[in-house]
Each structure stands twice: as C-alpha cells, then as structure tokens.
C-alpha cells in the first residue's frame, strides 16, 4: 500500500452528561482523527488519549506531537507497506505512546481493507456479525442515584452493568444494586484506586457474585494483583496493566487475573490486540473490548476486533447515543433489545463519515504529503 498523504484533524465533541471515574470527571472529548489517503481510498483512525494523563501517560496533545513528529515521518521513510501488521514493527522503536500508534495503525487497517474491498473484521478473522454491548456507568453521588440510572439502562436493554468505584463509593453502591435488581450481570471497575491494604474490602465483595473486578490495584502492577486474586474468589480483570502481548504473558503466568480487557488504544493497535487475543485464547483467558469514551471511529475499530472468537464477554461498545448528542458516523451505532450491536458488512470499518458534523467538530487540521 502506498500512502499519498495523511491528515490529522483535531476535534471536540461534548458528552451528553459528565462521566466520573476514580480519577476524573469528563464533560467533553478532545481528540484527533487520522486520515490515511492511499490510492483513492481514505482510512480513518481515532486517537483515544484523554485531555489529562490520568488514565495513561498520554494526552491528546502529546499523542498529536508523537504522530506528527515521529510516527508519520517513520511511515514516510518506510515507503510502501505490504500488510498492516508491519506498522507495529515500524513503530516499535518508540516507547509506549500506544494511543498515538493505535490511531495511525487503525487508519492504515481501514485503508488497506477498503482497498481490498473486505470488511475489516473479516480480514482479522472475526467470526460473528453481532457483538454484545454492556454499559459502563460513572460514579454517582449516592447509591439511590445509581439505582435510578441503572433502572433506566436495564430498561433500554443492557444486560451487563458495569459501575465505576473508588474508596468511599463502592460497597454500598453494589449492595444497593443487588438488593434492587437481584441477580443482574454486574461488575465494578476501580481504575487502580485501591491497594493491598484493602484486601478485606475485596473479600467482602465476593459475597455479591460480581462478574469481575476490573483493575483494582495500581495501573502498572501485576504482582499485587496476583496476591489479591489468590485471596478472593471474584475474577480480577486487568485493564491498565496490560500494554503488550508480553505483559499479558507475564500476567497470565503469574495468575494476576482471570480475564483481560483489551483496549485497542491502550495496546497500540489492532495487531497487538490480535496477538493478545490469540495468547489469551490459548491460555483459557476470556477477553472483552474496553472503551475510552470512544467516538464513531474508535467504536468501529472496537466492533471489528470484538468479532474475534475469544471476545466472549460483553464489551464496552455502547450505541452512539449513550455518550453523544450526535456522533459523526453514518449510520450511528445502535443496539437491539438483546444488547447486541450489528457489525457492518461493508469494506473497511464499514461506516461513512457524516461530513457536515465532521467539519463542525473539527477545529484544526494539518496535512502531511508523502
Ligand atoms: Mg477499565
């Protein structure tokens, strides 16, 4: 594949309502879209880095710098790309900066599969044309407020409820949901807010039969997670700790968790996602796809990888209307009453850009001719 030019577009979209995790409250998403123009097609990727370096070390602006000053020049220097998996090796000399790498690599996968006239998910070896969506709910002010929010989502059709927790906003919330809704599929995500000192708290959580506890301990830890997993019955799911297939191998060997959440942006792209997926499949570790308050394009890439056979748990791929007044994708992503999202059977990511919204949300663009 010969790239003609790459365009970076900085965009801003407001969230429908604020989203609170253990590390911050977000009210909008500031992000960069990558367009790869090659032989008459345009491939799209989207950079999921947040505006603050509280989830990982990147921000939207650091990612822009890495793309503009390192990743794009590396691609220029490389010339033709035979197959998109090569991009992982081209970018390998750059440490971390996974969201930036994933955005550029994702656009190349989209362009490549559009040229080949095949849906991205089929090229990757996906095996299903619908994937299950769960809903992720930010921290609410009181357990009663959470009960009300969850009631609405259950009504909408969501079958898996995930709530964000932090110390002081945890067990009472879980308790309230169990007593109100009984045996719903429920999980919690701590985004690294606890330590091994909280081991008794996690033992208490066992009584609530959660589907999993996501990233309870430090963002860069796999050793303490091992101790915690040995002490509790509820499966631990690793998110922030896993950036590469090698991280996954070490965590599996140690027994640091029983589930892995794969975020394409967190692991640097689709190629690494597939490597982690394959390793987990061989190791009996189920995976699911996490979200980063994704906009249209990120969601489309997430949908594609979630069709792989070992994505067996519900994914954080909500319909567009969950977070956004109007997303810039045609058609917008929707969910049926069984909380299933249809994966488009069209070339590439399978969605079109809503041009007028795309222009409206973009506040800066820069072009790199090859
Ligand atoms: Mg998480």
Coordinates of C-alpha atoms and ligand atoms in Angstrom, one line a residue:
X1 CA 0.0 0.0 0.0
X2 CA 1.3 3.4 -1.0
X3 CA 0.2 6.3 1.2
X4 CA -0.4 9.6 -0.7
X5 CA -1.0 11.8 2.3
X6 CA -2.0 11.8 6.0
X7 CA -4.4 14.4 7.5
X8 CA -4.6 15.0 11.3
X9 CA -7.8 16.6 12.5
X10 CA -8.3 17.9 16.0
X11 CA -11.9 17.6 17.0
X12 CA -14.1 18.3 20.0
X13 CA -17.4 16.8 21.0
X14 CA -19.4 17.4 24.1
X15 CA -20.6 14.5 26.2
X16 CA -24.4 14.2 26.9
X17 CA -23.7 14.2 30.6
X18 CA -20.5 14.3 32.7
X19 CA -18.7 10.9 33.2
X20 CA -16.9 10.3 36.5
X21 CA -14.3 7.7 37.2
X22 CA -11.9 7.3 40.2
X23 CA -9.5 9.7 38.5
X24 CA -11.6 12.5 36.9
X25 CA -14.9 13.9 35.6
X26 CA -15.0 14.5 31.9
X27 CA -17.6 16.7 30.2
X28 CA -16.2 16.7 26.6
X29 CA -13.8 14.7 24.4
X30 CA -11.0 16.4 22.6
X31 CA -9.4 14.0 20.2
X32 CA -7.5 13.6 16.9
X33 CA -8.7 11.8 13.8
X34 CA -6.1 10.4 11.5
X35 CA -7.0 10.1 7.8
X36 CA -4.7 7.9 5.6
X37 CA -5.3 8.7 1.9
X38 CA -4.0 5.9 -0.3
X39 CA -4.8 5.0 -3.9
X40 CA -8.2 6.6 -3.9
X41 CA -9.5 5.5 -0.5
X42 CA -9.4 7.1 2.9
X43 CA -8.8 5.1 6.0
X44 CA -9.8 6.5 9.4
X45 CA -8.3 6.1 12.9
X46 CA -9.1 7.9 16.1
X47 CA -6.8 8.8 18.9
X48 CA -8.5 7.9 22.2
X49 CA -6.0 9.7 24.6
X50 CA -7.7 11.8 27.1
X51 CA -7.0 15.5 27.7
X52 CA -5.4 14.6 31.1
X53 CA -2.7 12.0 31.7
X54 CA -4.7 10.2 34.4
X55 CA -5.7 7.0 32.6
X56 CA -2.3 6.5 31.0
X57 CA 0.7 8.8 30.4
X58 CA -0.6 10.2 27.1
X59 CA -2.8 13.2 26.4
X60 CA -4.4 14.2 23.2
X61 CA -1.7 16.8 22.7
X62 CA 1.3 14.5 23.4
X63 CA -0.3 12.0 21.0
X64 CA -0.5 14.7 18.3
X65 CA 3.1 15.5 18.8
X66 CA 4.1 11.8 18.6
X67 CA 2.1 11.3 15.4
X68 CA 3.2 14.5 13.7
X69 CA 6.9 14.4 14.6
X70 CA 7.7 10.7 14.8
X71 CA 5.1 8.2 13.5
X72 CA 4.2 10.0 10.3
X73 CA 7.9 10.7 9.4
X74 CA 8.6 6.9 10.1
X75 CA 5.9 5.9 7.6
X76 CA 7.3 8.4 5.0
X77 CA 10.7 6.9 5.4
X78 CA 9.4 3.3 5.1
X79 CA 7.6 3.8 1.8
X80 CA 5.3 1.0 0.7
X81 CA 3.5 -1.1 3.4
X82 CA 2.9 -4.7 2.3
X83 CA 0.5 -5.6 5.1
X84 CA -0.8 -3.5 8.1
X85 CA 0.8 -5.8 10.7
X86 CA 4.1 -4.3 9.6
X87 CA 3.2 -1.0 11.1
X88 CA 3.7 -2.4 14.6
X89 CA 7.3 -3.2 13.8
X90 CA 7.9 0.2 12.1
X91 CA 6.7 2.0 15.3
X92 CA 8.5 -0.4 17.7
X93 CA 11.5 1.9 18.4
X94 CA 9.1 4.4 20.0
X95 CA 8.4 3.5 23.6
X96 CA 4.8 3.3 24.7
X97 CA 2.6 6.2 23.3
X98 CA 0.1 3.5 22.5
X99 CA -2.9 5.7 21.8
X100 CA -0.9 7.6 19.1
X101 CA 0.3 4.4 17.5
X102 CA -3.2 2.8 17.5
X103 CA -4.7 5.8 15.8
X104 CA -2.3 5.7 12.9
X105 CA -2.3 1.9 12.6
X106 CA -6.1 1.8 12.7
X107 CA -6.3 4.2 9.8
X108 CA -3.9 2.0 7.8
X109 CA -6.0 -1.1 8.6
X110 CA -9.1 0.7 7.4
X111 CA -7.5 2.0 4.2
X112 CA -6.0 -1.4 3.4
X113 CA -9.3 -3.3 3.8
X114 CA -11.2 -0.7 1.9
X115 CA -8.7 -1.2 -1.0
X116 CA -9.1 -4.9 -0.7
X117 CA -12.9 -4.4 -0.6
X118 CA -13.4 -6.6 2.5
X119 CA -14.8 -5.7 6.0
X120 CA -12.0 -5.1 8.5
X121 CA -13.5 -7.7 10.9
X122 CA -13.4 -10.4 8.2
X123 CA -9.8 -9.6 7.4
X124 CA -8.9 -10.1 11.0
X125 CA -10.6 -13.5 11.3
X126 CA -13.8 -12.4 13.1
X127 CA -16.5 -15.0 13.5
X128 CA -19.7 -13.1 14.4
X129 CA -21.7 -10.2 12.8
X130 CA -23.1 -9.1 16.1
X131 CA -21.3 -8.3 19.4
X132 CA -22.8 -7.8 22.9
X133 CA -22.6 -4.4 24.4
X134 CA -22.5 -3.6 28.1
X135 CA -22.9 -0.2 29.7
X136 CA -20.3 1.5 31.8
X137 CA -21.7 3.9 34.4
X138 CA -19.7 6.6 36.1
X139 CA -19.6 7.2 39.8
X140 CA -22.9 8.7 41.0
X141 CA -23.5 10.9 44.0
X142 CA -25.4 8.4 46.1
X143 CA -26.4 4.7 45.8
X144 CA -30.0 5.8 45.3
X145 CA -29.0 7.9 42.3
X146 CA -27.1 4.9 40.9
X147 CA -30.2 2.7 41.3
X148 CA -32.2 5.1 39.3
X149 CA -29.6 5.3 36.5
X150 CA -29.2 1.6 36.3
X151 CA -33.0 1.1 36.2
X152 CA -33.0 3.2 33.0
X153 CA -30.2 1.3 31.4
X154 CA -31.8 -2.1 32.2
X155 CA -35.0 -0.7 30.6
X156 CA -33.0 0.2 27.5
X157 CA -32.0 -3.5 27.1
X158 CA -28.5 -3.6 28.6
X159 CA -27.8 -6.9 30.1
X160 CA -24.3 -6.3 31.7
X161 CA -24.0 -3.4 34.1
X162 CA -20.5 -2.1 35.0
X163 CA -20.1 0.6 37.6
X164 CA -17.0 2.7 38.4
X165 CA -16.0 2.6 42.0
X166 CA -13.5 4.4 44.3
X167 CA -12.9 4.2 48.0
X168 CA -16.0 5.6 49.8
X169 CA -18.1 5.0 46.7
X170 CA -18.1 1.2 46.5
X171 CA -19.7 -1.5 48.6
X172 CA -22.9 0.5 49.4
X173 CA -23.4 1.0 45.7
X174 CA -23.0 -2.7 44.9
X175 CA -25.3 -3.6 47.8
X176 CA -28.0 -1.2 46.6
X177 CA -27.9 -2.7 43.1
X178 CA -28.1 -6.2 44.3
X179 CA -31.0 -5.5 46.7
X180 CA -32.9 -3.6 44.0
X181 CA -32.2 -5.7 40.9
X182 CA -31.2 -9.1 42.3
X183 CA -29.1 -11.3 40.1
X184 CA -28.2 -9.0 37.2
X185 CA -24.8 -9.3 35.5
X186 CA -22.8 -6.8 37.5
X187 CA -19.2 -5.8 37.6
X188 CA -17.1 -3.0 39.0
X189 CA -14.1 -1.0 37.6
X190 CA -11.8 0.6 40.2
X191 CA -9.3 2.2 37.7
X192 CA -6.4 1.4 40.1
X193 CA -7.9 3.2 43.1
X194 CA -7.1 0.6 45.8
X195 CA -4.1 -1.2 47.3
X196 CA -3.4 -4.5 49.0
X197 CA -4.3 -2.8 52.3
X198 CA -7.9 -3.1 51.0
X199 CA -7.8 -6.9 50.8
X200 CA -10.6 -7.3 53.3
X201 CA -12.9 -5.0 51.3
X202 CA -12.3 -7.2 48.2
X203 CA -13.1 -10.3 50.3
X204 CA -16.4 -8.7 51.3
X205 CA -17.2 -8.1 47.6
X206 CA -17.1 -11.8 47.0
X207 CA -20.5 -12.1 48.6
X208 CA -22.0 -10.1 45.8
X209 CA -21.0 -12.5 43.0
X210 CA -19.7 -9.9 40.6
X211 CA -18.8 -10.9 37.0
X212 CA -15.4 -9.4 37.6
X213 CA -13.4 -6.7 39.4
X214 CA -11.6 -4.6 36.9
X215 CA -8.2 -3.1 37.6
X216 CA -8.5 -2.9 41.4
X217 CA -4.8 -2.1 42.1
X218 CA -2.0 0.0 40.6
X219 CA -2.0 0.8 36.9
X220 CA 1.5 -0.7 36.4
X221 CA 1.1 -3.7 38.7
X222 CA 0.8 -7.4 38.1
X223 CA 2.4 -8.7 41.3
X224 CA 0.0 -7.3 43.9
X225 CA -2.9 -8.3 41.6
X226 CA -1.6 -11.9 41.9
X227 CA -1.8 -11.7 45.7
X228 CA -5.3 -10.3 45.6
X229 CA -6.5 -12.9 43.1
X230 CA -5.2 -15.6 45.3
X231 CA -7.2 -14.1 48.3
X232 CA -10.6 -13.7 46.6
X233 CA -13.0 -15.7 44.5
X234 CA -14.2 -13.0 42.1
X235 CA -12.2 -12.9 38.9
X236 CA -9.9 -10.0 38.5
X237 CA -9.8 -8.4 35.1
X238 CA -6.7 -6.5 34.1
X239 CA -7.0 -3.3 32.1
X240 CA -4.4 -0.5 32.7
X241 CA -1.6 -3.1 33.5
X242 CA -1.6 -4.7 30.0
X243 CA 0.1 -2.8 27.2
X244 CA 1.6 -5.6 25.1
X245 CA 1.3 -9.3 24.5
X246 CA 4.4 -9.7 26.7
X247 CA 2.6 -8.0 29.6
X248 CA -0.3 -10.4 29.0
X249 CA 2.0 -13.4 29.0
X250 CA 3.6 -12.4 32.3
X251 CA 0.3 -11.6 34.0
X252 CA -1.1 -15.0 32.9
X253 CA 2.0 -16.8 34.1
X254 CA 1.7 -15.2 37.5
X255 CA -2.0 -15.7 37.8
X256 CA -2.6 -11.9 38.3
X257 CA -6.1 -12.1 36.9
X258 CA -8.5 -14.4 35.1
X259 CA -9.8 -12.0 32.4
X260 CA -8.2 -9.3 30.3
X261 CA -9.9 -6.2 28.9
X262 CA -8.3 -5.3 25.6
X263 CA -8.5 -1.7 24.5
X264 CA -7.1 -1.2 21.0
X265 CA -5.9 2.2 22.0
X266 CA -4.2 1.1 25.2
X267 CA -2.2 -1.7 23.5
X268 CA -1.1 0.3 20.4
X269 CA -3.4 -1.0 17.8
X270 CA -5.2 -3.9 16.1
X271 CA -2.1 -6.0 15.5
X272 CA -1.2 -6.1 19.2
X273 CA -4.8 -6.6 20.1
X274 CA -4.9 -9.7 17.9
X275 CA -1.6 -11.1 19.5
X276 CA -3.0 -10.6 23.0
X277 CA -6.3 -12.2 21.9
X278 CA -4.6 -15.2 20.5
X279 CA -2.4 -15.7 23.5
X280 CA -5.4 -15.4 25.9
X281 CA -7.4 -17.9 23.7
X282 CA -4.5 -20.4 24.0
X283 CA -4.3 -19.8 27.8
X284 CA -8.0 -20.1 28.6
X285 CA -8.3 -16.4 29.5
X286 CA -11.5 -14.8 28.1
X287 CA -11.2 -11.2 26.8
X288 CA -13.6 -8.3 26.1
X289 CA -13.1 -4.9 24.5
X290 CA -13.0 -1.9 26.8
X291 CA -13.8 1.7 25.8
X292 CA -12.3 5.1 26.1
X293 CA -15.4 7.3 25.7
X294 CA -14.9 6.4 22.0
X295 CA -16.2 8.4 19.2
X296 CA -17.5 7.0 15.9
X297 CA -14.2 5.8 14.5
X298 CA -12.8 4.2 17.7
X299 CA -16.1 2.4 18.2
X300 CA -15.9 1.0 14.6
X301 CA -12.4 -0.4 15.2
X302 CA -13.6 -1.9 18.6
X303 CA -16.5 -3.5 16.9
X304 CA -14.2 -5.2 14.4
X305 CA -11.9 -6.7 16.9
X306 CA -14.7 -7.8 19.2
X307 CA -15.8 -10.3 16.4
X308 CA -12.7 -12.4 17.2
X309 CA -13.7 -15.7 18.8
X310 CA -12.2 -15.2 22.3
X311 CA -14.1 -11.9 22.9
X312 CA -16.6 -13.9 24.8
X313 CA -17.7 -11.3 27.5
X314 CA -19.9 -8.2 26.9
X315 CA -17.9 -5.2 25.5
X316 CA -17.9 -1.5 26.4
X317 CA -19.1 -0.7 22.9
X318 CA -22.3 1.3 23.6
X319 CA -24.5 2.8 20.9
X320 CA -23.6 6.3 19.8
X321 CA -26.5 7.8 21.7
X322 CA -25.0 6.6 25.1
X323 CA -22.4 9.4 25.2
X324 CA -23.1 11.8 22.4
X325 CA -25.8 14.1 21.2
X326 CA -24.8 13.4 17.6
X327 CA -21.9 11.3 16.6
X328 CA -20.3 11.9 13.2
X329 CA -20.8 8.4 11.9
X330 CA -23.3 7.2 9.3
X331 CA -25.2 5.2 10.4
X332 CA -24.8 5.8 14.1
X333 CA -24.1 2.7 16.1
X334 CA -27.3 1.2 17.6
X335 CA -28.1 -1.7 19.9
X336 CA -31.1 -4.1 19.7
X337 CA -33.2 -5.2 22.7
X338 CA -30.9 -8.1 23.4
X339 CA -28.0 -5.6 23.8
X340 CA -26.4 -6.7 20.6
X341 CA -24.7 -4.3 18.2
X342 CA -24.6 -5.2 14.5
X343 CA -21.2 -5.2 12.8
X344 CA -21.4 -3.7 9.3
X345 CA -20.8 -6.0 6.3
X346 CA -19.1 -3.3 4.3
X347 CA -15.4 -2.7 3.4
X348 CA -13.0 -1.4 6.0
X349 CA -14.6 -0.2 9.3
X350 CA -17.9 -0.2 7.4
X351 CA -19.2 3.2 8.4
X352 CA -19.3 6.5 6.5
X353 CA -18.4 9.9 7.9
X354 CA -21.2 12.5 8.4
X355 CA -19.4 15.2 6.6
X356 CA -21.3 18.2 8.0
X357 CA -20.8 17.1 11.6
X358 CA -17.2 16.1 10.9
X359 CA -16.4 19.7 9.7
X360 CA -18.4 21.2 12.6
X361 CA -16.5 19.3 15.3
X362 CA -13.0 19.9 13.7
X363 CA -11.2 22.9 15.0
X364 CA -7.7 22.3 13.4
X365 CA -6.3 20.3 10.6
X366 CA -2.8 19.6 9.3
X367 CA -1.8 17.7 6.1
X368 CA 1.3 15.6 5.5
X369 CA 2.1 14.9 1.9
X370 CA 4.0 11.7 1.2
Ligands
LIG1 MG1 -11.2 -0.1 33.0

